[in-house]
Tab-separated table of C-alpha atoms in Angstrom:
chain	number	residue	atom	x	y	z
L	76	UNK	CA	-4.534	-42.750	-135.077
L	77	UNK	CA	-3.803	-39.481	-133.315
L	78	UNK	CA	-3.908	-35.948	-135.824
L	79	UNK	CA	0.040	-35.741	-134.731
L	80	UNK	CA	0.766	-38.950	-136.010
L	81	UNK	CA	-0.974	-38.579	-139.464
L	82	UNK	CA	0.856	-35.672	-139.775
L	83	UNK	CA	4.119	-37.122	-138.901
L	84	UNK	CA	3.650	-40.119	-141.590
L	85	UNK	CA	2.397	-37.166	-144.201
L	86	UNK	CA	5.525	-35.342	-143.645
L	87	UNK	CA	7.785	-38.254	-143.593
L	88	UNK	CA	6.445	-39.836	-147.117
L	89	UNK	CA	6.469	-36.786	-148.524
L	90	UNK	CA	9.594	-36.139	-148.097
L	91	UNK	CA	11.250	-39.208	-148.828
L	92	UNK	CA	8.974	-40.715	-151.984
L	93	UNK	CA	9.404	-37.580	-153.894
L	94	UNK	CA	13.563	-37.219	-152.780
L	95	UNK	CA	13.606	-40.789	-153.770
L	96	UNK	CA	12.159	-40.347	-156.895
L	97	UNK	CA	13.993	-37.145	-157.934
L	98	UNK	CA	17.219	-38.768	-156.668
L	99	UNK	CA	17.156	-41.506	-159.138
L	100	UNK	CA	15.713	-40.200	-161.948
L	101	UNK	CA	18.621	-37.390	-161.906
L	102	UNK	CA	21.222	-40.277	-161.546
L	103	UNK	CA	19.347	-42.275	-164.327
L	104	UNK	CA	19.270	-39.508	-166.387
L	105	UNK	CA	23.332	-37.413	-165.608
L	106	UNK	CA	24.897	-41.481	-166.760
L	107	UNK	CA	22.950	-41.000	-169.626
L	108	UNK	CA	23.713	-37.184	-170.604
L	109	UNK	CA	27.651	-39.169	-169.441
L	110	UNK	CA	27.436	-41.711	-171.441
L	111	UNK	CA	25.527	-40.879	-174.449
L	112	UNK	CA	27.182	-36.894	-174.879
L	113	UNK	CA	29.732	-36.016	-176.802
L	114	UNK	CA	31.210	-33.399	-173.795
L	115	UNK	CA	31.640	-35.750	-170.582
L	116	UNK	CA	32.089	-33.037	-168.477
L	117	UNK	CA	34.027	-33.238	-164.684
L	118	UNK	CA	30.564	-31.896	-163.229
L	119	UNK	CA	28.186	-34.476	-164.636
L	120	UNK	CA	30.360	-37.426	-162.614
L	121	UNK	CA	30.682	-35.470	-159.464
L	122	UNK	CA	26.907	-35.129	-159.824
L	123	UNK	CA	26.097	-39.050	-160.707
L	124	UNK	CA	27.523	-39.506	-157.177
L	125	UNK	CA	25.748	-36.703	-155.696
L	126	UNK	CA	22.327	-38.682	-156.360
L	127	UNK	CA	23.698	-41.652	-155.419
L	128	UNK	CA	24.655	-40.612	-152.436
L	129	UNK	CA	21.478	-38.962	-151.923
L	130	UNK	CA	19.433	-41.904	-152.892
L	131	UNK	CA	21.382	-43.867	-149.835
L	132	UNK	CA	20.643	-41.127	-147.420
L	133	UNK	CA	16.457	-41.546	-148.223
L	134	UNK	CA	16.566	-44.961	-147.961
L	135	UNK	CA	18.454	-44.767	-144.750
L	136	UNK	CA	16.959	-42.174	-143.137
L	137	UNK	CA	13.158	-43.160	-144.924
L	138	UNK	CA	13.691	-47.318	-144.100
L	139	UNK	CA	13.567	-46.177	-140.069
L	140	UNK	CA	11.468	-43.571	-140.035
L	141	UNK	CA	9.054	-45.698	-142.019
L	142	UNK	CA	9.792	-48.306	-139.342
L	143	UNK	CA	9.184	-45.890	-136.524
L	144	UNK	CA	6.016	-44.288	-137.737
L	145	UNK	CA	4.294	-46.859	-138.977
L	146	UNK	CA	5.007	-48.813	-135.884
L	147	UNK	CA	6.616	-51.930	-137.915
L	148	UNK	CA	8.027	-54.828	-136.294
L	149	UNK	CA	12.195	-54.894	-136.131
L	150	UNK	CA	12.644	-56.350	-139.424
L	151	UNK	CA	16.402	-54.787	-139.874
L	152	UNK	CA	17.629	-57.598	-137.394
L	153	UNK	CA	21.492	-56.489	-135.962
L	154	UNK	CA	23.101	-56.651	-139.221
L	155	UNK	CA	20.679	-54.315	-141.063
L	156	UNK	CA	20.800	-51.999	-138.673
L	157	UNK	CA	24.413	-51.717	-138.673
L	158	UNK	CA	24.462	-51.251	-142.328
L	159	UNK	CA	21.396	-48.550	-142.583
L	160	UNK	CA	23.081	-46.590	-140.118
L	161	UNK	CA	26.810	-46.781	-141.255
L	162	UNK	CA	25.345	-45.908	-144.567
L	163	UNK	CA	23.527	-43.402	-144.008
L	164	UNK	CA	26.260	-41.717	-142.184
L	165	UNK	CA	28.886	-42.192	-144.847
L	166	UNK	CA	26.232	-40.995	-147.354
L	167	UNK	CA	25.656	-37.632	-145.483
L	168	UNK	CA	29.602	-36.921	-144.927
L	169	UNK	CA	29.630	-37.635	-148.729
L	170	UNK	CA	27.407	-35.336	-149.816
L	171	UNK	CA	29.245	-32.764	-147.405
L	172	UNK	CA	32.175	-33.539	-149.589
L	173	UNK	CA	30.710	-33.620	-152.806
L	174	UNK	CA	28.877	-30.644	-152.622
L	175	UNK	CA	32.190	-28.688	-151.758
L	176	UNK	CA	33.947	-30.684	-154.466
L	177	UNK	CA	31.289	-29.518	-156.988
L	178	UNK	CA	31.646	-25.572	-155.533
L	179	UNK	CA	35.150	-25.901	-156.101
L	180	UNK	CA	35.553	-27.347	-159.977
L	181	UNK	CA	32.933	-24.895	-160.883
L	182	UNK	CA	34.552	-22.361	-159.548
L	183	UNK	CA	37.736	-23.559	-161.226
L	184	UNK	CA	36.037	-23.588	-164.311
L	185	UNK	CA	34.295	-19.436	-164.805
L	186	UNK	CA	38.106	-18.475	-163.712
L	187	UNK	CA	39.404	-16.652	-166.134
L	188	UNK	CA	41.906	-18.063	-167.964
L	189	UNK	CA	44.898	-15.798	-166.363
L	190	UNK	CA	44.364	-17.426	-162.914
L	191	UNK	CA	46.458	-19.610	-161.281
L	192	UNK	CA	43.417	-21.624	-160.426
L	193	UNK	CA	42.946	-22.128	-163.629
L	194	UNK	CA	45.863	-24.068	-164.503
L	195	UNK	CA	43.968	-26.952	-162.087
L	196	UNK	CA	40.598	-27.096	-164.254
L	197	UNK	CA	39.894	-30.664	-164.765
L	198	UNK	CA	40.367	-31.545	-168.527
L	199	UNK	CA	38.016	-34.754	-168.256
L	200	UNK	CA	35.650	-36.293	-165.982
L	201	UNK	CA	37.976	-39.342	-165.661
L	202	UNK	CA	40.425	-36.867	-163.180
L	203	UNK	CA	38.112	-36.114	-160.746
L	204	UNK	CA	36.938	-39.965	-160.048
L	205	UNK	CA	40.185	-40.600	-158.182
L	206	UNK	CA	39.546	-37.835	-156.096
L	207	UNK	CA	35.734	-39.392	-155.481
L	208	UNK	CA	36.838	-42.717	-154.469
L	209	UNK	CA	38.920	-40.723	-152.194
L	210	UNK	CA	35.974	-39.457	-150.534
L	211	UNK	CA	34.041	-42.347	-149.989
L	212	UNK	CA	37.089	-44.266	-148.575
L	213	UNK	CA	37.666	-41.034	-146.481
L	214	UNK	CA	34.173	-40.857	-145.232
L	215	UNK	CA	33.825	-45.155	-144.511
L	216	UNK	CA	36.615	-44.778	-142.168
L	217	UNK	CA	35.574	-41.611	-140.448
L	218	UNK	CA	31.950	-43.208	-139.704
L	219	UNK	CA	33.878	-46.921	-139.138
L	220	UNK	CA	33.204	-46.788	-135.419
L	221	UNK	CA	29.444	-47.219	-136.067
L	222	UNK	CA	29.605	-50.816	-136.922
L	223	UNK	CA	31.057	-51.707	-133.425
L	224	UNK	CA	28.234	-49.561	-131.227
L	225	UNK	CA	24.851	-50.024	-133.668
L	226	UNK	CA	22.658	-52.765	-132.799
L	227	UNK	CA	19.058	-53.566	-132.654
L	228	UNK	CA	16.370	-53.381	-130.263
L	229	UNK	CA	16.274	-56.795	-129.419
L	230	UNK	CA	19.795	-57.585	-128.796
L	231	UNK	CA	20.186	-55.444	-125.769
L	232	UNK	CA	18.738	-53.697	-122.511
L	233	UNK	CA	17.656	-50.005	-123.751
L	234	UNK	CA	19.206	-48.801	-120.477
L	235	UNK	CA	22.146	-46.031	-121.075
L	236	UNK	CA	21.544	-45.593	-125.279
L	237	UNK	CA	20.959	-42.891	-127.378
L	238	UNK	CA	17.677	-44.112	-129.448
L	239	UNK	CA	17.829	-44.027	-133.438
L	240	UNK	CA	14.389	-44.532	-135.212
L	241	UNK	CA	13.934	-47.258	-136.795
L	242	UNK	CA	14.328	-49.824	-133.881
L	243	UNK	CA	18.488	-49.365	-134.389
L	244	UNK	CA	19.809	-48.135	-130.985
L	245	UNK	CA	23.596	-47.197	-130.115
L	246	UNK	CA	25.295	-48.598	-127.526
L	247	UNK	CA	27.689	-46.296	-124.959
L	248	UNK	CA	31.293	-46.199	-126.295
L	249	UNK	CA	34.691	-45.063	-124.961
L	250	UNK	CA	35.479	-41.636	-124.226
L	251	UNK	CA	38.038	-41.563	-126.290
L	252	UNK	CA	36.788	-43.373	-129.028
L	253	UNK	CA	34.060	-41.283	-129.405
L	254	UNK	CA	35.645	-38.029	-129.111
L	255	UNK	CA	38.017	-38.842	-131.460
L	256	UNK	CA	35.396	-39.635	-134.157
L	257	UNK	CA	33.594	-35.926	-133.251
L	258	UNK	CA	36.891	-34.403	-133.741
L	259	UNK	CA	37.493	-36.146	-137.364
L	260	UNK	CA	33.614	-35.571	-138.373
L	261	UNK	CA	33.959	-32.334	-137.331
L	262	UNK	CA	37.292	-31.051	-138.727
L	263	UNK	CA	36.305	-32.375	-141.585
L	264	UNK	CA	32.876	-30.238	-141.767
L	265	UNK	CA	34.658	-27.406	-141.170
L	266	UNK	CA	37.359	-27.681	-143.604
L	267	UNK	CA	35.092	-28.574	-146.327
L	268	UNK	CA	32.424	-26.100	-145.641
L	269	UNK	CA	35.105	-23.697	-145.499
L	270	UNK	CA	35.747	-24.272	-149.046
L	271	UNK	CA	32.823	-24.379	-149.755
L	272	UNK	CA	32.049	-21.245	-148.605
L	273	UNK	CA	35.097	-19.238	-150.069
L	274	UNK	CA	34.574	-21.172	-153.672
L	275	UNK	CA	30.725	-19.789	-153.810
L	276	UNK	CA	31.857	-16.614	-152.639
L	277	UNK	CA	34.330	-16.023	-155.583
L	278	UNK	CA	31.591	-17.524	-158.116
L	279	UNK	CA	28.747	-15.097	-156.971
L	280	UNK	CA	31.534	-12.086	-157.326
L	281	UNK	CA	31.992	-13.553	-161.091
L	282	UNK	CA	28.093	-13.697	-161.499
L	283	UNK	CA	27.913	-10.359	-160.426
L	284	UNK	CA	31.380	-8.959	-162.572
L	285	UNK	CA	29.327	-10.534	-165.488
L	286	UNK	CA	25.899	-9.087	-165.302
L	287	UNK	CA	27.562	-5.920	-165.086
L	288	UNK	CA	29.538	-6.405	-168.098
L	289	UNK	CA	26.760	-7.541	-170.314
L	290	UNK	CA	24.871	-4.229	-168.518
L	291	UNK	CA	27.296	-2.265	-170.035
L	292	UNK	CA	27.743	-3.427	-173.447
L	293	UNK	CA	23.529	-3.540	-173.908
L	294	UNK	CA	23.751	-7.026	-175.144
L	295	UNK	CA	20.757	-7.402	-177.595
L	296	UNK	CA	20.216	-11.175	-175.782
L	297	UNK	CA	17.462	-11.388	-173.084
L	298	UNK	CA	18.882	-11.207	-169.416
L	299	UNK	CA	17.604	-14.866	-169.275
L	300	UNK	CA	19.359	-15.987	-171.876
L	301	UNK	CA	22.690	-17.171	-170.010
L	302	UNK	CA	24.978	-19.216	-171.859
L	303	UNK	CA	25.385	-22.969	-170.390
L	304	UNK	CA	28.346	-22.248	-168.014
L	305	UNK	CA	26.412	-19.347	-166.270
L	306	UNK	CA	23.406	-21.192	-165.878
L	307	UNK	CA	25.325	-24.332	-164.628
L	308	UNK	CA	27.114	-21.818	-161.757
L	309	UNK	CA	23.824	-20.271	-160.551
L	310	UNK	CA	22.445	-23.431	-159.878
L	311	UNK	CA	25.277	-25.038	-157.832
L	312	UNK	CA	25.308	-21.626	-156.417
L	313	UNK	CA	21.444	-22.160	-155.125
L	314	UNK	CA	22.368	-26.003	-154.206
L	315	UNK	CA	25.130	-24.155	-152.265
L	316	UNK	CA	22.805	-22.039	-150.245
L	317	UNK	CA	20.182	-24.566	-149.642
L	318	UNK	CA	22.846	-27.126	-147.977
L	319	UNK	CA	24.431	-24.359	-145.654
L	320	UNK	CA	20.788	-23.656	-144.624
L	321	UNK	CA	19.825	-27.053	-144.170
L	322	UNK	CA	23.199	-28.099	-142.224
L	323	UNK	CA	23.355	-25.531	-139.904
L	324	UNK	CA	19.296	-25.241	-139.600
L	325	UNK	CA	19.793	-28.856	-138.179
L	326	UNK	CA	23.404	-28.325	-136.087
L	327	UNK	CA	21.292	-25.464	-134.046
L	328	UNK	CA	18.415	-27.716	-133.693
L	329	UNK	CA	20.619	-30.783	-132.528
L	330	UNK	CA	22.417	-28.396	-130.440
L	331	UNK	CA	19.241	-27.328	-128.906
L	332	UNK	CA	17.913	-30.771	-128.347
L	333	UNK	CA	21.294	-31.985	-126.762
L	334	UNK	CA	21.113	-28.880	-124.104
L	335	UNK	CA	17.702	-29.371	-123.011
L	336	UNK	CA	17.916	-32.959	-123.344
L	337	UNK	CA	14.500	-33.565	-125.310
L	338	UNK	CA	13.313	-36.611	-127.228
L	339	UNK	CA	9.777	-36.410	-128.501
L	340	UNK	CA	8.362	-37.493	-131.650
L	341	UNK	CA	7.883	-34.507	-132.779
L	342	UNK	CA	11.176	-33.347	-132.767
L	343	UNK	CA	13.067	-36.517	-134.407
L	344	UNK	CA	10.490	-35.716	-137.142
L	345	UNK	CA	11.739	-32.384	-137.343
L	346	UNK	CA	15.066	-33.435	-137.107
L	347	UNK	CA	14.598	-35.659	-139.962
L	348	UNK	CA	13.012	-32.721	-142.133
L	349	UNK	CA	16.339	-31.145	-142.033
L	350	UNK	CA	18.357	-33.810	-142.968
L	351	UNK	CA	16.586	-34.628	-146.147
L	352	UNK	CA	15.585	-30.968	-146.815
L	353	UNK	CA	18.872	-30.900	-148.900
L	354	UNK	CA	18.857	-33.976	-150.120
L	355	UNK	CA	14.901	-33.900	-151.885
L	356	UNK	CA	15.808	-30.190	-153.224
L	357	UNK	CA	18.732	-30.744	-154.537
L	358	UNK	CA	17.625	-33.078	-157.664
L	359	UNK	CA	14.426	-30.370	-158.888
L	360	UNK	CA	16.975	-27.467	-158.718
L	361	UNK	CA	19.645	-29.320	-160.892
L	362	UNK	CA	17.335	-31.036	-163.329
L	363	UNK	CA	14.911	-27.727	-163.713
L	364	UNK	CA	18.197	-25.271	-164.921
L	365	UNK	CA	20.136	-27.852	-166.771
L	366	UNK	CA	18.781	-27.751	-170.599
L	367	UNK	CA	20.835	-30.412	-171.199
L	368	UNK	CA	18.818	-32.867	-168.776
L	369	UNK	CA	15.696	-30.986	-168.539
């Protein structure tokens, strides 16, 4: 075993047991703040599917690169490749989604109460689950054409495929097709991240319009002391950040790779760092400023 490749398999298990971990035990433990609290706030079931969603991404991402590194035999067969794949892509166009969903009700929620926007606050969690199973039937169809051009190393010549780790390869598909699918993927990252970007912008101007008043008025409270609602926005405000880091860390990166046409090992590992960056933070930066959970 080469230095390179121990690091590699470091990297990659360290990255995906701790995200898995941290994944579930924030899903495990938002259903039972949900379930067991008196408030069932709009937030806490936007965030139950966050870590789900999540938790699919590691095991998609982590179940090949395991494979990969550890030089496994194809064990996914056609069918499980399909699925880890198509999964794994729905999961990340989820989290896209739910992230900007999340910006947006919190957001809705520090308006003040003279706002227009504030007339569309969620009043329970129950009104924002139809607009979750939107997004996951939104984001199956936009990754549908997966299931027709995935398949595994052993049911076809390698010749003409772009390689996925994990022994799943995909094969060459129409023109159209697979512009069309860029098109959707992308409109849809832009529109979202969009919002995303314009509902964390308005809450960091409302951070700031409230330090300033409690500045003023020389509250006796410690500057730490936040109530629950400020807390809650400075964290989704830091999940904010790290995502638009991570995303666009990896769309320069992929761009990069795709103009100088490079494949190493190094650099799907790489690659894979930036996709789960997000996804292992995001649990420890929830859990660690939500006294509620914590």
């Amino acid at each position: 075993m080469t230095w390179i490749t121990l690091i590699q398999r470091t990297i990659l298990l360290s990255l995906t047991g701790p995200g898995l971990v941290g994944n579930i035990i924030m899903f495990v433990m938002y259903i039972h703040t949900f379930v067991t609290g008196h408030e069932k706030k709009p937030t806490d079931l936007i965030l139950i599917h966050l870590a789900f969603s999540h938790t699919i991404m590691i095991c998609s991402i982590g179940i090949r690169g395991v494979a990969a590194a550890f030089y496994f035999r194809n064990f996914l067969g056609n069918t499980g490749c399909k699925i880890v794949v198509y999964m794994g892509r729905v999961a990340r166009g989820f989290s896209i989604c739910n992230t900007c969903l999340l910006s947006m009700v919190q957001a809705i929620t520090i308006s003040p109460r003279t706002t227009l926007w504030r007339k569309h606050k969620p009043q329970t969690a129950w009104q924002v689950l139809p607009c979750l199973l939107l997004l996951w039937i939104f984001n199956f169809l936009i990754s549908s054409n997966l299931l027709n051009y995935i398949t595994s190393a052993s049911r076809m010549n390698r010749t003409g495929i772009e390689m996925y780790i994990g022994h799943c390869y995909m094969m060459p598909s129409r023109q159209t097709v697979r512009w069309l699918f860029l098109f959707l993927m992308t409109l849809r990252d832009i529109v979202f991240q969009s919002l995303m970007g314009q509902s964390s912008g308005y809450m960091a101007v409302r951070l700031y319009e409230h330090h300033k008043r409690v500045l003023y008025l020389h509250n006796s409270r410690s500057p730490n002391n936040f109530s629950p609602e400020i807390r809650a926005t400075q964290s989704i405000l830091i999940l904010t950040a790290c995502f638009l880091f991570f995303y666009w860390a990896d769309f320069i990166f992929s761009f990069y790779i795709g103009f100088n046409l490079t494949h190493t090992s190094t650099i799907l590992y790489i690659k894979i760092f930036l996709l789960l960056g997000y996804v292992v933070l995001s649990p420890f930066v929830l859990m660690s400023r939500n006294t509620r959970v914590a």
